[in-house]
Amino acid sequence: MPKNKDRRIRRDPRRERIARQGKSVGGSEHFDIDGRADRVRKFPHFCRSVTYGERVRINPFAATQNIRCSKSESQPKKHESKSDIKPSIITDPSYFVVVVPDLLAGRPTDHDRLTFSAARQLASDTDGAVLAVLFEDSDFDFGKLGVDRIMKFSTVLLAGYSPEYRADAIVSIAQETPVRHILFPDSKFGSGDLGRRVAARLGCRPASGVRQIGEGQIVCKSADPLLEIHRSLCTIMLMDPEIDVETTQIYCEGRELNAPLVDISMPKLQDGGLEQVDVSGIPLSEASLILAAGAGVSDWQEFYNLAESLGAAIAGSRVVVDKGFVGRDRQVGASGVSVAGRCYIALGISGAPQHLQGIVDCDLVIAVNTDPGCPMSLRADLMIVGDVNSIMPILREIISDRL
Amino acid sequence: MTGFEKQNGQRLLVAVLISTGRNPVSGVVRRAELDARALEIVLALDTDVQFEVIHAGDPENPVLKDYLGMGLSDITVLPCDPDDDPASSLVWYLNRIRPDVVLTGNRAETGEGSGFIPYAVAQQLGALFVAQITALKFLADSKLQLSQSIPGGYRRRLYAQPPIVGSVDGSALPPRIPAYARSQRGKIHIVEAPRQNDAQSADWNILTGRNKPKKITRYHGETMAERLDFAWGQDRTGGTTIEARKNPRNGADAIHRALGDAGLLDRAGKGDNSKLTDIT
């Protein structure tokens, strides 16, 4: 567009009329006495600022510079690749804040991540470093969570449950390196137990259920849900899953250190392996594999047999529980149990919103239904369109055959 | 000599440590649920084992009647003030009676609730500690067989030599309901143990806490409708679909493959509940 059009002066006909009549003109400072404006007209096609998505917005402040924004410049910044980010390196820390995470299948849980953030917050104020102690092999990049050093202890030589060995390992770290705090996630996966064992061995009382960390002060949960304990920091702290801590933004080194040698003597506790458990007796909130029946199931004997051969816990939607095929304590949904297992197999369930509320936290959902457009198909990771009662016996046969 | 006696002919002794509980909603004083479950494990033992129930606290506590109502002949009380550290009195007394097994609940329902007392007691007695016990069995050769609960509803078998200290969590069997007549028949024995003031908790501030808002995952959706869908769990658009109306075997195969990929079947493809746990 020609440039003179951008410099057009805006005219106010009303002011001009009033000025011609000889009367006084009210207010605007943008117009001089005879109604001619000193404001430059903004040409809308040139002052475009594109926001996220397709909606075009006019940015009035971009007009004077005659800015033409391209769509790619205004996109949100993509996450920089690892090679672009320089890790913050600490060469000579004066003390360590040790973190002992749970790790499920080599990856840190959400509770572990919160504990790492808390450790980073404790170590960042002064010249400290975060040291992570791992008891299983993991290729996860712990530098992302703000970890400066890693020590790995191998449990290859020790098969099975060995909390005594792990407690010995942490105590030997505490004796050899300058450790100011040892943090554990207060979880049921072993770290809560381990933290208290280490505290007993070192002879110091741990702070359990830490909810907030401040300047030398922490806030802990007490047995009474209405009360909180405000106290000073201590060496061993067990973090609550709902701890209020800022997520770590610093990317650190995560260098591996040599772990001290720990004596693998005869363990006093002998692991006898897992016991055979009646899977149907496992509470639904704890079960890993759940087989749920809905209105589409008519061959009930086959359903119970399939659950037994899969080793899955039985569950049902409201419809089948009301009819009595499945117990009330096995109802999944808004007015039933919320399940958080690794796999949920929904047979003949249409997927009413109240039922879907009960399976929000399930990892893998497999649905079998004759209706391909049912709401359960949107939730399911694997949707099988077919008749449940004909698929169940075939599945049981496949599983029992592979003995 | 039967299998349930020690080498020197003494009978095996189990000690159960009990405490005061509170109803979490109403605050009414009642039995501590986990301590009652620990006591239930001992009462349900089918072998004839000598046991002693110990409480460190107020001998006039009405909760002791509830425990007596479970069928106990007596409870040993070590008088303590609320400011005292119960662990020191308990350790003094346990060193005198030298039990083979000490059982107690995972956490207290009053006070700090750190769950540390069983560990401190184990350390000071020189005993082995085992967490989350659901069952106990005495074997020949004065060995103990324990059942430990692990996440996922599974049980692990452990073997240990006494003395051990065990903690009990909510996966143990529920306790029996107290009976009035039995609570009237039971007796309370007071043993004066040396008391120690809990110096470490003297400078703590116990304040009323407010419920902190829960952290939620923010979803930077483009429109408000998308953000609401994410918040309500309706942002899913579905996954793989397998057509199995004509051929149900396709569906069964797909399910089998998905379960195998998720690691929920063992190598032979059979359902095996030992592989469902994530704990090594």
XYZ file of C-alpha atoms in Angstrom:
683
model
C 0.000 0.000 0.000
C 1.300 3.518 -0.700
C 2.738 5.239 2.306
C 0.747 8.403 2.072
C -2.371 6.529 3.005
C -0.791 5.636 6.382
C -0.167 9.244 7.073
C -3.707 10.320 6.387
C -5.032 12.780 8.913
C -8.282 11.791 10.510
C -11.043 14.341 10.175
C -13.819 14.908 12.647
C -16.820 16.320 10.739
C -18.670 17.270 13.935
C -15.878 19.396 15.204
C -15.489 21.051 11.848
C -19.183 21.888 11.782
C -19.085 23.329 15.281
C -16.002 25.333 14.468
C -17.689 26.682 11.313
C -20.646 27.793 13.404
C -18.256 29.656 15.633
C -19.151 27.780 18.803
C -16.625 26.249 21.223
C -15.678 22.668 20.824
C -15.398 20.291 23.768
C -12.594 18.213 24.795
C -10.408 15.960 22.831
C -6.749 16.831 22.776
C -6.247 14.896 19.619
C -8.098 17.481 17.558
C -7.071 21.046 17.008
C -9.510 23.941 16.981
C -10.761 23.620 13.450
C -11.441 19.946 13.798
C -8.496 18.560 12.047
C -6.888 15.764 14.003
C -3.220 15.392 14.630
C -3.585 11.692 15.120
C -2.393 9.439 12.418
C -4.931 7.049 11.045
C -4.056 3.451 11.663
C -4.278 1.284 8.644
C -5.802 -1.973 10.021
C -4.328 -4.308 7.437
C -0.832 -3.384 8.482
C -1.147 -3.437 12.250
C -1.934 -7.080 12.623
C -0.674 -9.107 15.518
C -1.474 -12.752 15.256
C -2.135 -14.547 18.538
C -2.254 -18.284 19.115
C -4.469 -19.988 16.631
C -6.346 -18.519 13.749
C -8.034 -15.564 15.366
C -6.550 -12.325 14.105
C -6.388 -9.444 16.509
C -5.570 -5.840 15.714
C -2.865 -4.455 17.911
C -3.427 -0.685 18.041
C 0.036 -0.058 19.472
C 1.780 -1.724 16.578
C 0.340 0.703 14.012
C 2.838 3.495 14.376
C 5.696 1.194 13.631
C 3.883 -0.317 10.688
C 4.636 -3.781 11.957
C 3.720 -6.806 9.953
C 3.896 -9.893 12.224
C 4.289 -13.261 10.676
C 2.438 -16.188 12.179
C 5.531 -18.181 13.123
C 7.083 -15.391 15.187
C 4.084 -15.180 17.428
C 3.854 -18.925 18.180
C 4.744 -19.989 21.736
C 8.413 -20.835 22.211
C 9.051 -24.525 21.761
C 10.964 -26.308 24.482
C 14.689 -25.920 23.885
C 16.507 -29.139 23.238
C 18.825 -30.481 25.899
C 21.953 -29.464 24.027
C 20.864 -25.831 24.083
C 20.416 -25.618 27.814
C 23.599 -25.232 29.807
C 23.362 -27.128 33.054
C 24.158 -25.256 36.220
C 27.286 -26.912 37.543
C 28.445 -26.900 41.148
C 32.065 -27.958 41.419
C 32.716 -27.928 45.145
C 29.602 -28.150 47.272
C 30.016 -27.555 50.977
C 27.193 -29.910 51.897
C 24.704 -32.252 50.316
C 20.972 -32.594 50.518
C 20.338 -36.265 49.907
C 17.138 -37.465 48.264
C 16.105 -41.111 48.230
C 13.296 -41.496 45.673
C 10.932 -44.431 45.293
C 11.246 -44.945 41.529
C 8.652 -47.092 39.839
C 10.153 -48.966 36.897
C 13.130 -46.614 36.821
C 11.089 -43.413 36.575
C 10.429 -40.974 39.411
C 6.861 -40.772 40.654
C 5.068 -37.454 41.196
C 5.847 -37.733 44.885
C 9.539 -38.188 44.041
C 9.462 -35.101 41.864
C 8.044 -33.026 44.684
C 10.773 -34.312 46.984
C 13.448 -33.358 44.441
C 11.948 -29.874 44.182
C 12.009 -29.538 47.954
C 15.664 -30.612 47.997
C 16.496 -28.070 45.310
C 14.796 -25.387 47.353
C 16.833 -26.333 50.428
C 20.139 -26.504 48.567
C 19.756 -23.425 46.412
C 19.944 -20.891 49.191
C 23.541 -21.678 50.101
C 26.390 -23.623 48.614
C 24.736 -27.011 48.673
C 24.195 -29.753 46.144
C 21.400 -32.253 45.683
C 22.467 -35.885 45.768
C 20.067 -38.567 44.574
C 20.485 -42.114 45.859
C 19.141 -44.758 43.505
C 18.622 -48.406 44.281
C 17.629 -49.507 40.803
C 18.932 -48.935 37.308
C 17.432 -45.925 35.675
C 18.244 -44.043 32.494
C 16.093 -41.094 33.445
C 17.816 -37.718 33.266
C 17.729 -36.575 36.887
C 19.427 -33.306 35.990
C 16.022 -32.097 34.810
C 14.768 -32.369 38.371
C 17.616 -30.297 39.766
C 19.905 -33.117 40.862
C 23.639 -32.338 40.981
C 25.034 -35.741 41.902
C 23.814 -39.319 41.725
C 24.889 -42.399 43.633
C 23.713 -45.773 42.450
C 23.654 -48.874 44.572
C 23.289 -52.150 42.824
C 20.771 -54.621 44.195
C 21.678 -57.290 41.678
C 23.475 -59.326 44.299
C 20.568 -59.067 46.694
C 17.459 -60.693 45.335
C 14.183 -59.643 46.852
C 13.210 -57.410 49.705
C 16.221 -55.889 51.438
C 15.407 -52.767 53.461
C 18.298 -53.374 55.836
C 20.820 -53.134 52.994
C 19.294 -49.878 51.768
C 19.330 -48.395 55.266
C 23.003 -49.417 55.633
C 23.804 -47.741 52.318
C 22.250 -44.433 53.302
C 23.860 -44.484 56.729
C 27.270 -45.048 55.115
C 26.681 -42.060 52.809
C 25.753 -39.944 55.832
C 28.983 -40.966 57.550
C 31.301 -40.370 54.594
C 29.983 -37.228 52.943
C 28.900 -33.928 54.537
C 25.124 -34.317 54.565
C 22.883 -31.641 55.958
C 19.476 -33.104 55.150
C 18.147 -36.420 53.933
C 14.755 -36.236 52.253
C 12.421 -39.153 51.601
C 8.974 -39.168 50.028
C 6.648 -40.408 52.798
C 5.088 -43.082 50.617
C 3.912 -46.665 50.966
C 6.314 -47.880 48.263
C 9.199 -48.282 50.684
C 10.682 -44.825 51.140
C 8.572 -44.001 54.168
C 9.772 -47.160 55.895
C 13.354 -46.561 54.766
C 13.393 -42.983 56.040
C 12.285 -44.003 59.497
C 14.788 -46.865 59.605
C 17.615 -44.490 58.749
C 16.396 -42.013 61.368
C 16.375 -44.742 64.003
C 19.888 -45.863 63.021
C 21.266 -42.329 63.090
C 19.509 -41.615 66.373
C 17.541 -38.554 65.230
C 13.810 -38.092 65.084
C 12.470 -37.513 61.595
C 9.960 -34.854 60.623
C 7.171 -36.699 58.894
C 4.470 -35.335 56.658
C 6.310 -32.134 55.760
C 3.900 -29.820 53.950
C 5.867 -26.627 53.576
C 9.485 -25.555 53.807
C 10.371 -22.008 54.777
C 13.407 -20.130 56.134
C 14.706 -22.654 58.649
C 11.136 -23.593 59.523
C 8.906 -26.374 58.267
C 5.220 -27.112 58.592
C 4.286 -30.730 59.192
C 1.052 -32.625 59.192
C -0.058 -33.896 62.569
C -2.278 -36.834 63.489
C -5.190 -34.442 63.957
C -6.193 -33.296 60.446
C -7.113 -29.830 61.739
C -3.746 -29.104 63.321
C -0.311 -28.414 61.867
C 3.069 -28.463 63.519
C 5.383 -25.518 62.898
C 8.936 -26.463 63.804
C 12.526 -25.994 62.769
C 14.314 -27.982 60.077
C 15.845 -31.283 60.975
C 18.183 -33.754 59.326
C 15.741 -36.379 58.147
C 12.505 -35.209 56.597
C 9.698 -37.222 55.085
C 7.703 -35.275 52.498
C 3.934 -35.355 52.330
C 2.464 -36.111 48.882
C 0.694 -32.737 49.023
C 3.737 -30.673 49.849
C 3.592 -27.075 48.686
C 6.862 -26.515 46.874
C 7.840 -24.789 43.649
C 8.706 -27.019 40.735
C 12.389 -26.933 39.916
C 13.232 -24.741 36.953
C 16.989 -25.213 37.068
C 18.633 -27.808 34.923
C 21.533 -29.373 36.780
C 24.395 -31.675 36.068
C 23.375 -35.036 37.492
C 26.920 -36.366 37.605
C 27.404 -39.860 38.943
C 29.571 -40.362 41.999
C 31.125 -43.540 43.313
C 28.874 -45.125 45.864
C 30.474 -46.249 49.139
C 30.822 -49.969 49.671
C 28.150 -51.558 51.794
C 28.557 -54.879 53.502
C 26.207 -57.460 51.996
C 26.257 -59.808 54.906
C 23.596 -62.348 55.724
C 20.344 -60.373 55.836
C 18.334 -60.945 58.973
C 15.090 -60.836 57.021
C 14.646 -63.587 54.453
C 12.371 -62.971 51.526
C 10.051 -65.901 50.902
C 8.560 -64.504 47.686
C 5.017 -63.433 46.953
C 2.147 -65.360 48.429
C -0.795 -66.619 46.447
C -3.522 -64.116 47.062
C -7.223 -64.454 46.362
C -7.389 -61.783 43.695
C -11.110 -61.310 44.098
C -10.460 -60.282 47.677
C -8.103 -57.430 46.800
C -9.794 -54.074 47.424
C -10.570 -52.359 44.119
C -8.750 -49.193 45.029
C -5.499 -51.222 45.206
C -5.963 -53.689 42.333
C -3.721 -53.423 39.263
C -5.798 -55.338 36.722
C -9.555 -54.884 36.814
C -12.207 -56.648 34.764
C -15.460 -54.707 34.819
C -18.823 -55.844 33.531
C -21.629 -53.702 32.198
C -25.115 -54.184 30.848
C -23.776 -55.890 27.749
C -22.581 -58.978 29.608
C -25.059 -61.861 29.714
C -22.787 -64.912 30.107
C -21.906 -64.365 33.758
C -20.215 -67.682 34.420
C -17.833 -66.949 31.575
C -17.125 -63.507 33.066
C -16.177 -64.907 36.462
C -14.037 -67.617 34.826
C -12.251 -65.034 32.694
C -11.495 -62.899 35.751
C -10.009 -65.913 37.488
C -7.837 -66.918 34.557
C -6.593 -63.359 34.054
C -5.959 -62.880 37.758
C -8.031 -59.721 37.584
C -10.241 -58.124 40.220
C -13.955 -58.120 39.417
C -15.812 -54.827 39.131
C -19.048 -53.617 37.615
C -21.014 -50.585 36.614
C -24.109 -49.459 38.518
C -26.496 -51.424 36.286
C -25.023 -54.851 37.050
C -24.471 -54.064 40.728
C -28.122 -53.096 41.118
C -29.131 -56.376 39.477
C -26.927 -58.264 41.920
C -24.372 -59.850 39.612
C -21.491 -58.000 41.228
C -21.198 -56.876 44.858
C -21.821 -53.262 45.871
C -18.249 -52.876 47.062
C -17.187 -53.643 43.481
C -19.109 -50.802 41.875
C -16.920 -48.419 39.924
C -17.986 -44.855 39.359
C -19.083 -41.648 40.986
C -21.059 -43.354 43.756
C -18.738 -46.332 43.867
C -15.022 -46.849 44.036
C -12.492 -44.788 42.122
C -9.968 -47.156 40.654
C -6.416 -46.284 39.705
C -5.023 -49.492 38.325
C -2.648 -50.200 35.518
C -5.301 -51.727 33.311
C -9.087 -51.524 33.271
C -11.004 -53.829 30.946
C -14.584 -52.602 30.468
C -16.852 -55.276 29.009
C -20.183 -54.104 27.677
C -20.025 -50.733 29.428
C -21.389 -47.813 27.499
C -19.471 -45.177 29.421
C -21.897 -42.965 31.274
C -20.126 -39.887 32.708
C -20.679 -41.115 36.272
C -18.828 -44.327 35.471
C -16.011 -42.510 33.683
C -15.450 -40.447 36.792
C -14.371 -43.623 38.555
C -11.689 -44.524 36.003
C -10.003 -41.159 35.561
C -6.702 -42.364 37.000
C -6.475 -45.706 35.184
C -3.461 -46.057 32.932
C -4.736 -48.365 30.197
C -8.427 -48.746 29.407
C -9.622 -51.514 27.092
C -13.301 -51.427 26.148
C -15.447 -54.017 24.410
C -18.834 -52.885 23.125
C -21.074 -53.471 20.123
C -21.643 -49.727 19.727
C -18.633 -48.012 18.110
C -19.935 -44.558 18.989
C -20.448 -45.022 22.695
C -18.767 -42.545 25.088
C -16.549 -45.343 26.450
C -14.838 -45.533 23.050
C -13.578 -41.977 23.526
C -12.073 -42.809 26.899
C -10.626 -46.187 25.920
C -7.075 -46.572 24.676
C -8.111 -49.767 22.896
C -11.686 -50.133 21.693
C -12.931 -53.502 20.486
C -16.197 -53.271 18.563
C -17.848 -56.619 19.019
C -20.022 -58.871 21.127
C -18.634 -59.292 24.627
C -20.171 -62.702 25.203
C -18.444 -64.211 22.163
C -15.081 -62.542 22.829
C -14.838 -63.616 26.486
C -14.554 -67.390 25.921
C -12.026 -66.910 23.115
C -9.875 -64.660 25.295
C -9.993 -67.152 28.152
C -8.973 -69.918 25.782
C -5.999 -67.904 24.470
C -4.816 -67.158 27.971
C -5.241 -70.696 29.340
C -3.624 -72.253 26.271
C -0.423 -70.331 26.734
C 0.616 -72.263 29.797
C 9.055 -79.773 73.556
C 6.537 -78.404 71.106
C 7.574 -75.989 68.436
C 6.171 -73.024 70.312
C 8.558 -72.948 73.164
C 12.010 -71.481 73.231
C 15.105 -73.555 73.781
C 15.131 -72.884 77.501
C 11.500 -73.973 77.821
C 10.042 -70.480 78.175
C 6.890 -69.699 76.259
C 6.948 -67.237 73.444
C 5.778 -63.772 74.387
C 4.081 -61.252 72.132
C 3.670 -57.644 73.261
C 1.079 -55.344 71.692
C 1.415 -51.585 72.164
C -1.876 -49.722 72.137
C -2.802 -46.046 72.105
C -5.774 -43.710 72.099
C -7.598 -43.129 68.861
C -9.915 -40.445 67.573
C -12.717 -40.583 65.090
C -11.329 -38.497 62.186
C -14.644 -36.790 61.539
C -16.178 -36.241 64.967
C -13.021 -36.334 67.109
C -14.658 -38.776 69.539
C -12.127 -40.799 71.517
C -12.138 -44.494 70.625
C -9.713 -47.380 69.993
C -6.878 -46.607 67.609
C -7.857 -48.617 64.556
C -4.384 -49.827 63.624
C -3.457 -50.799 67.178
C -6.737 -52.727 67.394
C -5.845 -54.534 64.153
C -2.452 -55.427 65.629
C -4.225 -56.830 68.681
C -6.611 -58.725 66.417
C -3.691 -60.451 64.683
C -2.510 -61.735 68.067
C -5.985 -62.725 69.290
C -6.664 -64.614 66.067
C -3.518 -66.704 66.387
C -4.541 -70.302 66.731
C -1.468 -71.247 68.685
C -1.330 -70.805 72.403
C 0.968 -67.853 72.745
C 1.393 -65.678 75.811
C 0.737 -62.023 75.082
C 0.758 -58.775 76.983
C -0.986 -55.543 76.010
C 0.832 -52.362 77.016
C -0.328 -48.741 77.049
C 1.812 -45.714 77.909
C -0.521 -42.976 79.096
C -3.326 -42.255 81.502
C -4.556 -45.288 83.525
C -8.019 -43.662 83.780
C -8.367 -43.437 80.013
C -11.863 -44.691 79.000
C -10.442 -46.103 75.771
C -8.814 -48.900 77.758
C -12.276 -50.336 78.410
C -12.795 -50.667 74.655
C -9.605 -52.649 74.353
C -10.528 -54.836 77.338
C -13.839 -55.495 75.578
C -11.945 -57.383 72.869
C -11.499 -60.199 75.351
C -8.339 -59.197 77.236
C -7.839 -60.294 80.806
C -5.619 -57.320 81.605
C -3.748 -54.341 80.184
C -0.437 -53.082 81.567
C -0.381 -49.294 81.822
C 2.812 -47.243 82.201
C 1.552 -43.887 83.497
C 2.738 -40.997 81.317
C 1.801 -37.357 80.926
C 0.802 -36.029 77.495
C 4.111 -34.129 77.358
C 6.229 -37.194 77.948
C 7.934 -39.270 75.326
C 6.202 -42.665 75.509
C 9.041 -44.463 73.692
C 11.455 -44.267 76.626
C 8.942 -45.754 79.115
C 7.948 -48.457 76.658
C 11.553 -49.437 75.945
C 12.310 -49.652 79.678
C 9.400 -52.008 80.252
C 9.999 -54.094 77.116
C 13.602 -54.592 78.166
C 12.275 -56.082 81.386
C 9.797 -58.540 79.863
C 11.863 -59.317 76.735
C 9.124 -60.244 74.257
C 9.822 -62.128 71.040
C 7.420 -60.084 68.955
C 6.208 -56.524 69.523
C 3.270 -55.419 67.377
C 1.728 -51.997 67.096
C -0.110 -49.809 64.625
C 1.658 -47.942 61.862
C 0.808 -44.454 63.100
C -0.727 -42.856 66.159
C -4.059 -41.070 65.867
C -3.196 -38.341 68.364
C -0.216 -36.062 68.715
C 2.482 -35.975 66.082
C 1.511 -39.139 64.233
C 4.961 -39.612 62.714
C 4.924 -43.401 62.911
C 8.434 -43.320 64.321
C 7.856 -44.917 67.729
C 7.934 -48.556 66.471
C 11.252 -47.870 64.736
C 12.756 -46.168 67.794
C 11.605 -49.060 69.997
C 13.128 -51.595 67.573
C 16.440 -49.739 67.495
C 16.694 -49.441 71.268
C 15.724 -53.055 71.858
C 18.153 -54.277 69.203
C 15.297 -56.003 67.397
C 14.596 -56.383 63.690
C 11.828 -54.154 62.315
C 9.255 -55.308 59.765
C 6.635 -52.963 58.333
C 3.036 -53.680 57.298
C 2.519 -57.077 58.855
C -0.813 -58.789 58.234
C -0.211 -62.249 59.644
C 2.127 -64.006 61.992
C 3.020 -67.639 62.369
C 5.424 -69.374 64.683
C 7.468 -72.130 63.089
C 9.569 -74.824 64.640
C 13.159 -73.891 65.411
C 11.908 -70.608 66.948
C 11.553 -68.985 63.550
C 8.814 -66.578 62.557
C 6.883 -66.538 59.336
C 5.391 -63.145 58.536
C 3.014 -61.940 55.869
C 3.729 -58.415 54.702
C 1.293 -56.385 52.650
C 2.637 -54.584 49.603
C 0.873 -52.016 47.396
C -1.539 -53.580 44.942
C -3.163 -55.822 47.528
C -0.456 -58.494 47.434
C 1.327 -60.295 50.240
C 5.002 -61.102 50.670
C 6.228 -63.914 52.867
C 9.163 -63.155 55.148
C 11.115 -65.294 57.577
C 12.857 -63.828 60.603
C 14.348 -64.773 63.893
C 12.934 -63.185 67.051
C 13.054 -60.605 68.590
C 11.192 -58.523 66.042
C 9.102 -55.357 66.135
C 6.314 -55.147 63.577
C 3.958 -52.428 62.480
C 0.457 -53.044 61.182
C -1.344 -50.982 58.559
C -4.918 -50.890 57.261
C -4.599 -54.022 55.134
C -4.676 -56.314 58.158
C -7.956 -57.900 59.203
C -10.485 -55.582 60.865
C -10.636 -55.769 64.678
C -13.442 -57.429 66.611
C -16.147 -55.282 68.157
C -15.667 -54.716 71.908
C -18.158 -56.419 74.245
C -19.397 -54.663 77.392
C -19.270 -57.621 79.764
C -15.699 -58.402 78.823
C -14.670 -54.796 79.271
C -16.011 -54.918 82.832
C -14.162 -58.123 83.653
C -10.718 -57.032 82.436
C -8.189 -55.482 84.791
C -5.659 -52.696 84.474
C -2.210 -53.173 85.974
C -0.116 -50.095 86.587
C 3.662 -50.310 86.350
C 5.626 -47.199 87.301
C 8.155 -46.706 84.547
C 10.737 -43.894 84.449
C 9.288 -40.970 82.505
C 11.130 -38.612 80.233
C 9.838 -35.264 79.064
C 9.760 -34.897 75.294
C 12.326 -32.114 75.004
C 12.427 -32.064 71.209
C 8.807 -31.148 70.790
C 8.929 -28.428 73.456
C 9.633 -25.634 70.964
C 7.099 -26.737 68.382
C 4.092 -24.581 67.576
C 0.891 -26.473 67.006
C -1.483 -24.308 65.076
C -4.761 -24.749 63.312
C -4.100 -25.589 59.723
C -6.227 -24.659 56.784
C -6.802 -26.981 53.894
C -4.397 -25.907 51.192
C -5.759 -25.828 47.653
C -4.761 -28.849 45.610
C -2.393 -28.338 42.718
C -3.999 -29.048 39.383
C -2.417 -29.560 36.017
C -3.067 -26.525 33.864
C -3.822 -27.144 30.307
C -3.009 -24.276 27.965
C -5.806 -24.971 25.564
C -6.738 -22.605 22.829
C -10.318 -22.089 23.840
C -12.190 -22.143 27.119
C -14.177 -25.142 25.890
C -10.979 -27.166 25.494
C -9.704 -26.212 28.909
C -13.008 -27.206 30.505
C -12.995 -30.540 28.693
C -9.524 -31.238 30.032
C -10.502 -30.304 33.561
C -13.518 -32.598 33.434
C -11.580 -35.493 31.932
C -13.444 -35.332 28.650
C -10.560 -34.320 26.456
C -10.066 -37.804 25.154
C -10.563 -38.493 21.483
C -10.241 -42.256 21.642
C -7.444 -44.643 20.789
C -7.148 -47.650 18.522
C -10.346 -49.318 17.349
C -10.485 -52.979 16.373
C -13.490 -54.282 14.449
C -14.546 -57.639 15.872
C -18.223 -58.000 15.077
C -17.683 -60.522 12.309
C -14.580 -62.123 13.780
C -14.439 -62.049 17.604
C -11.006 -63.667 17.601
C -9.509 -60.385 16.342
C -10.791 -58.675 19.452
C -9.549 -61.370 21.803
C -6.102 -61.305 20.150
C -5.915 -57.520 20.410
C -6.765 -57.606 24.117
C -4.218 -60.338 24.732
C -1.535 -58.370 22.907
C -2.343 -55.175 24.794
C -2.135 -56.960 28.145
C 1.164 -58.515 27.147
C 2.599 -55.170 26.106
C 1.538 -53.657 29.383
C 3.408 -56.399 31.211
C 0.321 -57.806 32.887
C 0.831 -61.375 31.736
C 3.877 -63.481 32.347
C 5.973 -64.873 29.562
C 3.686 -67.821 29.016
C 0.800 -65.407 28.503
C -1.149 -66.687 31.487
C -2.557 -64.310 34.067
C -0.073 -64.307 36.910
C -0.608 -62.034 39.844
C 3.009 -62.103 40.962
C 3.950 -59.953 37.984
C 1.380 -57.300 38.705
C 3.316 -55.685 41.479
C 5.884 -52.971 40.856
C 7.817 -53.660 44.006
C 10.975 -55.744 43.813
